[in-house]
Coordinates of C-alpha atoms and ligand atoms in Angstrom, one line a residue:
M27 CA 85.1 85.4 102.4
L28 CA 83.3 88.0 104.6
P29 CA 83.3 87.4 108.3
A30 CA 79.8 85.8 108.8
E31 CA 79.6 87.8 112.0
V32 CA 79.7 91.1 109.8
M33 CA 76.9 90.1 107.6
L34 CA 74.6 88.7 110.2
Q35 CA 75.4 92.4 111.7
A36 CA 74.7 94.0 108.3
Q37 CA 71.4 92.0 107.8
A38 CA 70.2 93.1 111.3
E39 CA 70.6 96.6 110.3
M40 CA 69.8 96.3 107.0
L41 CA 66.2 97.8 107.1
D42 CA 66.8 100.4 109.9
W43 CA 70.4 101.5 110.8
H44 CA 70.6 102.4 114.5
N45 CA 66.8 103.6 114.7
S46 CA 67.4 106.0 112.0
G47 CA 64.5 104.9 110.2
M48 CA 66.5 104.2 107.2
S49 CA 68.7 101.6 105.4
V50 CA 72.4 102.6 104.9
M51 CA 71.7 102.1 101.2
E52 CA 69.1 104.9 101.7
M53 CA 71.0 107.5 103.4
S54 CA 72.2 110.9 101.8
H55 CA 76.1 110.6 101.8
R56 CA 76.3 114.0 103.4
G57 CA 73.8 113.4 106.2
P58 CA 74.9 113.1 109.7
E59 CA 74.1 109.6 110.0
Y60 CA 76.2 108.5 107.0
S61 CA 78.8 110.7 107.9
S62 CA 79.4 109.1 111.2
I63 CA 79.7 105.8 109.5
A64 CA 82.1 107.1 107.0
Q65 CA 84.3 108.9 109.8
K66 CA 84.3 105.7 112.2
A67 CA 85.5 103.5 109.4
E68 CA 88.3 105.8 108.4
A69 CA 89.3 106.5 112.4
E70 CA 89.2 102.5 112.7
L71 CA 91.5 101.8 109.4
R72 CA 93.8 104.6 110.7
E73 CA 94.0 102.8 114.2
L74 CA 94.4 99.5 112.8
L75 CA 97.4 100.6 110.6
T76 CA 98.8 103.4 112.9
I77 CA 98.4 105.9 110.3
S78 CA 99.5 109.3 110.8
D79 CA 97.9 112.5 109.7
D80 CA 100.6 113.2 107.3
Y81 CA 98.7 110.5 105.3
A82 CA 95.2 110.9 103.6
V83 CA 92.9 107.9 103.6
L84 CA 90.7 107.7 100.6
F85 CA 87.9 105.5 100.0
L86 CA 87.5 105.6 96.2
Q87 CA 85.9 103.7 93.2
G88 CA 87.1 102.3 90.0
G89 CA 88.8 99.5 91.6
A90 CA 92.6 99.1 92.2
S91 CA 92.9 98.9 88.5
S92 CA 92.1 103.0 88.3
Q93 CA 95.0 103.4 90.6
F94 CA 97.2 101.9 87.7
A95 CA 96.5 105.4 85.7
M96 CA 96.1 107.6 88.9
I97 CA 99.4 107.0 90.2
P98 CA 101.4 108.3 87.4
M99 CA 99.0 111.4 86.9
N100 CA 99.4 112.2 90.3
L101 CA 102.8 111.3 91.4
L102 CA 105.0 112.1 88.5
R103 CA 105.0 115.8 89.8
G104 CA 106.9 117.0 86.8
K105 CA 109.2 113.8 86.2
T106 CA 109.0 111.6 83.3
K107 CA 110.2 108.3 84.6
A108 CA 108.9 105.8 87.1
D109 CA 110.2 102.6 88.2
Y110 CA 108.4 99.3 88.4
F111 CA 109.1 95.9 89.8
N112 CA 107.4 93.2 87.4
T113 CA 106.7 89.9 89.5
G114 CA 103.6 89.1 87.8
A115 CA 100.2 89.8 86.2
W116 CA 99.2 92.7 88.2
S117 CA 102.3 94.1 88.0
E118 CA 102.0 93.7 84.1
K119 CA 98.7 95.7 84.1
A120 CA 100.4 98.4 86.1
I121 CA 103.2 98.8 84.1
S122 CA 101.4 98.9 80.7
E123 CA 99.0 101.7 82.1
A124 CA 101.9 103.7 83.4
Q125 CA 103.6 103.7 80.0
K126 CA 101.0 105.7 78.9
Y127 CA 102.2 108.4 80.9
C128 CA 105.8 108.3 81.4
D129 CA 108.9 105.8 80.8
V130 CA 108.7 103.0 82.8
N131 CA 112.2 101.5 84.0
I132 CA 111.7 97.8 85.0
V133 CA 113.9 97.4 88.5
T134 CA 113.3 93.3 88.4
D135 CA 111.3 91.1 85.9
S136 CA 110.0 87.7 87.5
T137 CA 108.3 86.9 84.0
A138 CA 111.8 84.7 82.9
N139 CA 110.8 82.6 85.9
H140 CA 107.5 82.3 85.3
C141 CA 106.9 84.6 88.4
T142 CA 107.8 82.0 90.9
T143 CA 110.7 83.8 92.6
I144 CA 112.1 87.4 92.9
A145 CA 115.6 87.9 92.0
D146 CA 118.2 88.9 94.6
K147 CA 118.1 92.9 95.6
N148 CA 121.7 93.2 94.5
T149 CA 120.5 92.6 90.9
W150 CA 117.8 95.2 91.1
Q151 CA 118.2 98.0 88.5
F152 CA 116.8 101.4 90.0
S153 CA 116.8 104.8 88.1
A154 CA 118.1 107.9 90.1
D155 CA 115.6 110.1 88.4
A156 CA 112.4 108.0 89.1
A157 CA 109.3 109.9 90.4
Y158 CA 108.5 107.0 92.3
V159 CA 108.7 103.0 92.6
H160 CA 105.9 100.7 92.2
Y161 CA 105.6 97.0 93.5
T162 CA 102.8 94.6 93.8
V163 CA 103.3 93.3 97.2
N164 CA 101.3 90.2 96.7
E165 CA 100.8 88.8 93.2
T166 CA 97.6 87.6 93.7
I167 CA 97.5 84.9 90.7
H168 CA 100.6 83.7 90.9
G169 CA 100.8 83.3 94.9
L170 CA 104.1 85.3 95.0
E171 CA 104.5 87.7 98.0
F172 CA 107.5 90.1 98.8
D173 CA 109.1 89.0 102.0
D174 CA 110.3 92.5 103.0
I175 CA 109.5 96.1 102.0
P176 CA 112.0 97.2 99.2
D177 CA 114.4 100.2 100.2
T178 CA 114.1 102.9 97.8
G179 CA 115.8 105.7 99.7
D180 CA 114.2 109.2 99.3
I181 CA 112.1 107.9 96.4
P182 CA 108.3 107.3 97.2
L183 CA 107.4 103.7 97.3
V184 CA 104.0 103.1 95.8
A185 CA 102.6 99.7 96.7
D186 CA 99.6 97.6 95.5
F187 CA 98.3 95.9 98.5
S188 CA 95.3 94.6 97.0
S189 CA 95.4 91.0 98.4
T190 CA 97.4 91.4 101.6
L191 CA 96.5 94.6 103.2
L192 CA 95.1 94.1 106.8
S193 CA 96.7 90.3 106.9
R194 CA 99.3 91.5 109.1
P195 CA 100.9 94.8 110.5
I196 CA 102.8 97.1 108.3
D197 CA 105.2 100.1 108.6
V198 CA 102.9 102.8 106.9
S199 CA 105.6 105.5 107.3
R200 CA 107.9 103.5 104.6
F201 CA 105.6 104.2 102.0
G202 CA 104.3 107.1 99.6
L203 CA 101.2 105.3 98.6
I204 CA 99.5 102.3 99.5
Y205 CA 96.3 101.3 97.6
A206 CA 94.1 98.0 97.9
G207 CA 90.8 97.0 96.0
A208 CA 88.6 96.3 98.8
Q209 CA 87.2 92.9 97.5
K210 CA 90.2 90.6 98.4
N211 CA 90.9 91.1 101.8
I212 CA 88.6 94.0 103.3
G213 CA 85.1 94.1 102.3
P214 CA 82.6 93.9 99.0
A215 CA 83.6 95.2 95.8
G216 CA 83.1 98.9 94.7
L217 CA 85.7 100.3 96.9
C218 CA 89.5 100.8 97.0
I219 CA 91.5 102.1 99.6
V220 CA 94.4 104.7 98.9
I221 CA 96.6 105.6 101.9
V222 CA 98.9 108.5 100.5
R223 CA 101.6 110.9 102.0
R224 CA 100.1 114.4 101.8
D225 CA 103.1 116.1 100.8
L226 CA 103.2 114.3 97.5
L227 CA 99.7 115.8 96.3
G228 CA 98.7 118.7 94.4
D229 CA 101.1 118.6 91.5
T230 CA 99.1 116.5 88.9
L231 CA 99.5 116.1 85.0
A232 CA 97.5 118.8 83.4
A233 CA 94.9 116.3 81.8
T234 CA 93.9 114.7 85.1
P235 CA 90.1 114.0 85.6
T236 CA 88.8 115.4 88.7
M237 CA 87.7 112.4 90.0
F238 CA 91.4 110.8 89.6
N239 CA 92.7 113.9 91.7
Y240 CA 93.9 112.5 95.0
K241 CA 94.4 116.1 96.4
I242 CA 90.6 116.9 95.4
Q243 CA 89.3 113.7 96.7
D244 CA 91.5 114.2 100.0
D245 CA 89.8 117.9 100.4
N246 CA 86.7 116.3 99.7
G247 CA 87.0 113.6 102.3
S248 CA 86.5 111.1 99.4
M249 CA 83.0 112.6 98.8
Y250 CA 83.7 114.8 95.6
N251 CA 80.9 112.9 94.1
T252 CA 78.6 110.2 95.8
P253 CA 81.2 107.3 97.0
A254 CA 80.4 103.7 97.3
T255 CA 78.4 104.2 100.4
Y256 CA 77.3 100.8 101.5
S257 CA 80.8 99.1 100.6
W258 CA 82.3 101.8 102.7
Y259 CA 80.0 100.9 105.6
L260 CA 80.7 97.3 105.2
A261 CA 84.3 97.9 105.0
G262 CA 84.0 99.7 108.4
L263 CA 82.2 96.6 110.0
V264 CA 85.0 94.4 108.9
F265 CA 87.6 96.9 110.5
D266 CA 85.6 96.5 114.1
W267 CA 85.9 92.7 113.5
I268 CA 89.5 92.5 112.8
K269 CA 89.7 94.8 116.2
Q270 CA 87.7 92.3 118.1
Q271 CA 90.0 89.5 116.7
G272 CA 92.9 91.4 118.3
G273 CA 93.9 93.7 115.7
L274 CA 96.6 93.1 113.0
V275 CA 99.0 91.4 115.3
A276 CA 96.3 88.6 116.0
M277 CA 95.5 88.5 112.3
A278 CA 99.1 88.0 111.5
E279 CA 99.3 85.0 114.1
I280 CA 96.2 83.2 112.6
N281 CA 97.3 83.8 109.0
Q282 CA 100.9 82.7 109.8
R283 CA 99.5 79.3 111.0
K284 CA 97.1 79.0 108.2
Q285 CA 99.5 79.2 105.2
T286 CA 102.3 77.4 107.2
K287 CA 99.9 74.2 107.4
L288 CA 98.7 74.4 103.8
Y289 CA 102.1 74.6 102.2
Q290 CA 103.3 71.7 104.5
A291 CA 100.4 69.6 103.3
I292 CA 101.3 70.6 99.5
D293 CA 105.1 70.0 100.0
G294 CA 104.4 66.7 102.1
S295 CA 102.2 65.2 99.3
T296 CA 103.2 63.5 96.1
L297 CA 100.1 64.6 94.3
F298 CA 100.0 68.2 94.8
Q299 CA 102.7 71.1 94.1
N300 CA 103.2 74.6 94.4
P301 CA 106.1 76.1 92.4
V302 CA 106.7 79.3 94.2
D303 CA 110.2 79.9 96.0
I304 CA 109.6 78.9 99.7
R305 CA 110.9 82.6 100.6
Y306 CA 108.1 84.4 98.4
R307 CA 105.2 82.3 99.1
S308 CA 101.9 84.2 99.6
W309 CA 100.2 84.1 102.8
M310 CA 96.9 84.9 101.4
N311 CA 96.8 82.9 97.7
V312 CA 98.2 79.4 97.6
P313 CA 98.2 78.2 93.9
F314 CA 98.7 74.5 93.6
T315 CA 98.6 71.9 90.7
L316 CA 98.0 68.2 90.6
V317 CA 100.9 66.2 89.5
N318 CA 98.2 65.0 86.9
D319 CA 96.3 67.8 85.2
S320 CA 93.5 65.4 84.1
L321 CA 92.4 65.2 87.9
N322 CA 91.6 69.0 88.0
T323 CA 87.8 68.6 87.1
Q324 CA 87.3 65.6 89.6
F325 CA 89.3 67.5 92.3
L326 CA 87.0 70.4 91.9
A327 CA 83.6 68.8 91.8
D328 CA 84.5 66.7 94.6
A329 CA 85.6 69.5 96.6
K330 CA 82.3 71.1 95.9
L331 CA 80.6 68.3 97.3
A332 CA 82.4 68.8 100.4
G333 CA 81.6 72.5 100.8
L334 CA 84.9 73.9 99.5
L335 CA 84.3 76.4 96.9
S336 CA 86.1 78.8 94.8
L337 CA 89.2 76.4 94.5
K338 CA 89.6 76.9 90.6
G339 CA 92.9 78.6 89.9
H340 CA 93.0 81.9 87.7
K341 CA 92.4 81.0 84.2
A342 CA 96.1 82.7 83.3
L343 CA 97.6 79.6 85.5
G344 CA 95.1 76.9 85.6
G345 CA 95.1 74.4 88.4
M346 CA 93.6 75.4 91.7
R347 CA 94.3 78.3 94.0
A348 CA 93.2 78.7 97.7
S349 CA 92.5 82.1 98.6
I350 CA 92.8 82.0 102.5
Y351 CA 91.9 85.7 103.4
N352 CA 91.4 87.0 106.7
A353 CA 88.0 85.8 106.9
M354 CA 88.6 82.2 106.0
P355 CA 88.6 80.6 109.5
E356 CA 91.4 78.1 110.4
A357 CA 88.8 75.7 110.4
G358 CA 88.4 76.2 106.6
V359 CA 92.1 75.5 106.0
D360 CA 91.9 72.2 108.1
A361 CA 88.9 71.0 106.0
L362 CA 90.9 71.8 103.0
I363 CA 93.9 69.9 104.1
A364 CA 91.8 66.8 105.0
F365 CA 90.0 66.9 102.0
M366 CA 93.3 66.9 99.9
S367 CA 95.0 64.1 101.7
E368 CA 91.6 62.0 101.4
F369 CA 91.7 63.0 97.4
E370 CA 95.4 61.9 97.5
R371 CA 94.6 58.5 99.2
K372 CA 92.2 57.8 96.6
H373 CA 93.8 59.0 93.4
G374 CA 97.4 59.5 94.3
Ligands
PLP10 C1 92.6 92.1 92.1 C2 93.6 92.8 92.2 C3 93.7 94.1 91.5 C4 92.7 94.7 90.6 O1 91.6 95.0 91.4 P1 90.2 95.7 90.9 O2 89.7 96.4 92.0 O3 89.4 94.7 90.3 O4 90.5 96.9 89.6 C5 95.0 94.9 91.2 N1 96.0 94.3 92.0 C6 96.2 93.3 92.7 C7 97.2 92.8 93.2 C8 94.6 92.4 92.8 O5 94.8 91.3 93.4

């Protein structure tokens, strides 16, 4: 979901942005109007996450999936090895892309437990000569989320925050690089946000495409070529909206309440199940299955009639998934819980 307030504002400004006589879609990305939009969005993101000037904030294209290649290209810096956590489908994609560029050491592997838990940190196997350590903070498909930031000492920590950035405050200074495709918890598709420590930049693999070079993107204010201007603008409106909600501390309180009550409803029922270790349950993506799989189609059809959309689970897992991102109001979660309990009364 996107906040309705944001879409209404975009609608009101659609044809004529701030009496400029232009739609944001029609502006030159180098003109003063668009520059002010872009800079304001960056300043607001820096404020929300308390990002210091030691970090570049980039607004790129190509989705989080392009980062799977850009990260090794930019961060190996003469080394030949990187450490990766494997906690689910998105980790696996990041790993197979990185393997084109370097040796990948797997720190821990959750696939043996079907990505329902993360092994104790005492069992994690880091390599001393890794250029960086990569992990997927929230596995969007499996609904498996780290409850803490892994401690990697002096080795830069790289984190795929695609489905959880801005759901709560984070200490950016713990990371070498944070990236997030915007379409999950930030704004519309077409934009990928990268927050990267500037001292790590500049030593890329020789064949790195210009567009994939973080240093060049930073030196050009993410405008080496034409950026995804409208998505960037809408992300800025979402940052405004988050500020108006009370910032990330307020978002965290609301998100905490939303996820707690949904998992409580699932755990308290005999019809619905979530297999993830309680400690590592995702705040944003709540997968659940029906004890009787043959009721799935009925569940989704009835849910749609009740105005509850997009509940079908990812094709890799089946079942259902409730993605309760920032813009999903608490009332939406309440409506889902009420619907589930009514469905259980009829079919349980
Ligand atoms: C969706 C997602 C991706 C891929 O994002 P794209 O922008 O579609 O490339 C990567 N990682 C995670 C955790 C995701 O949820």
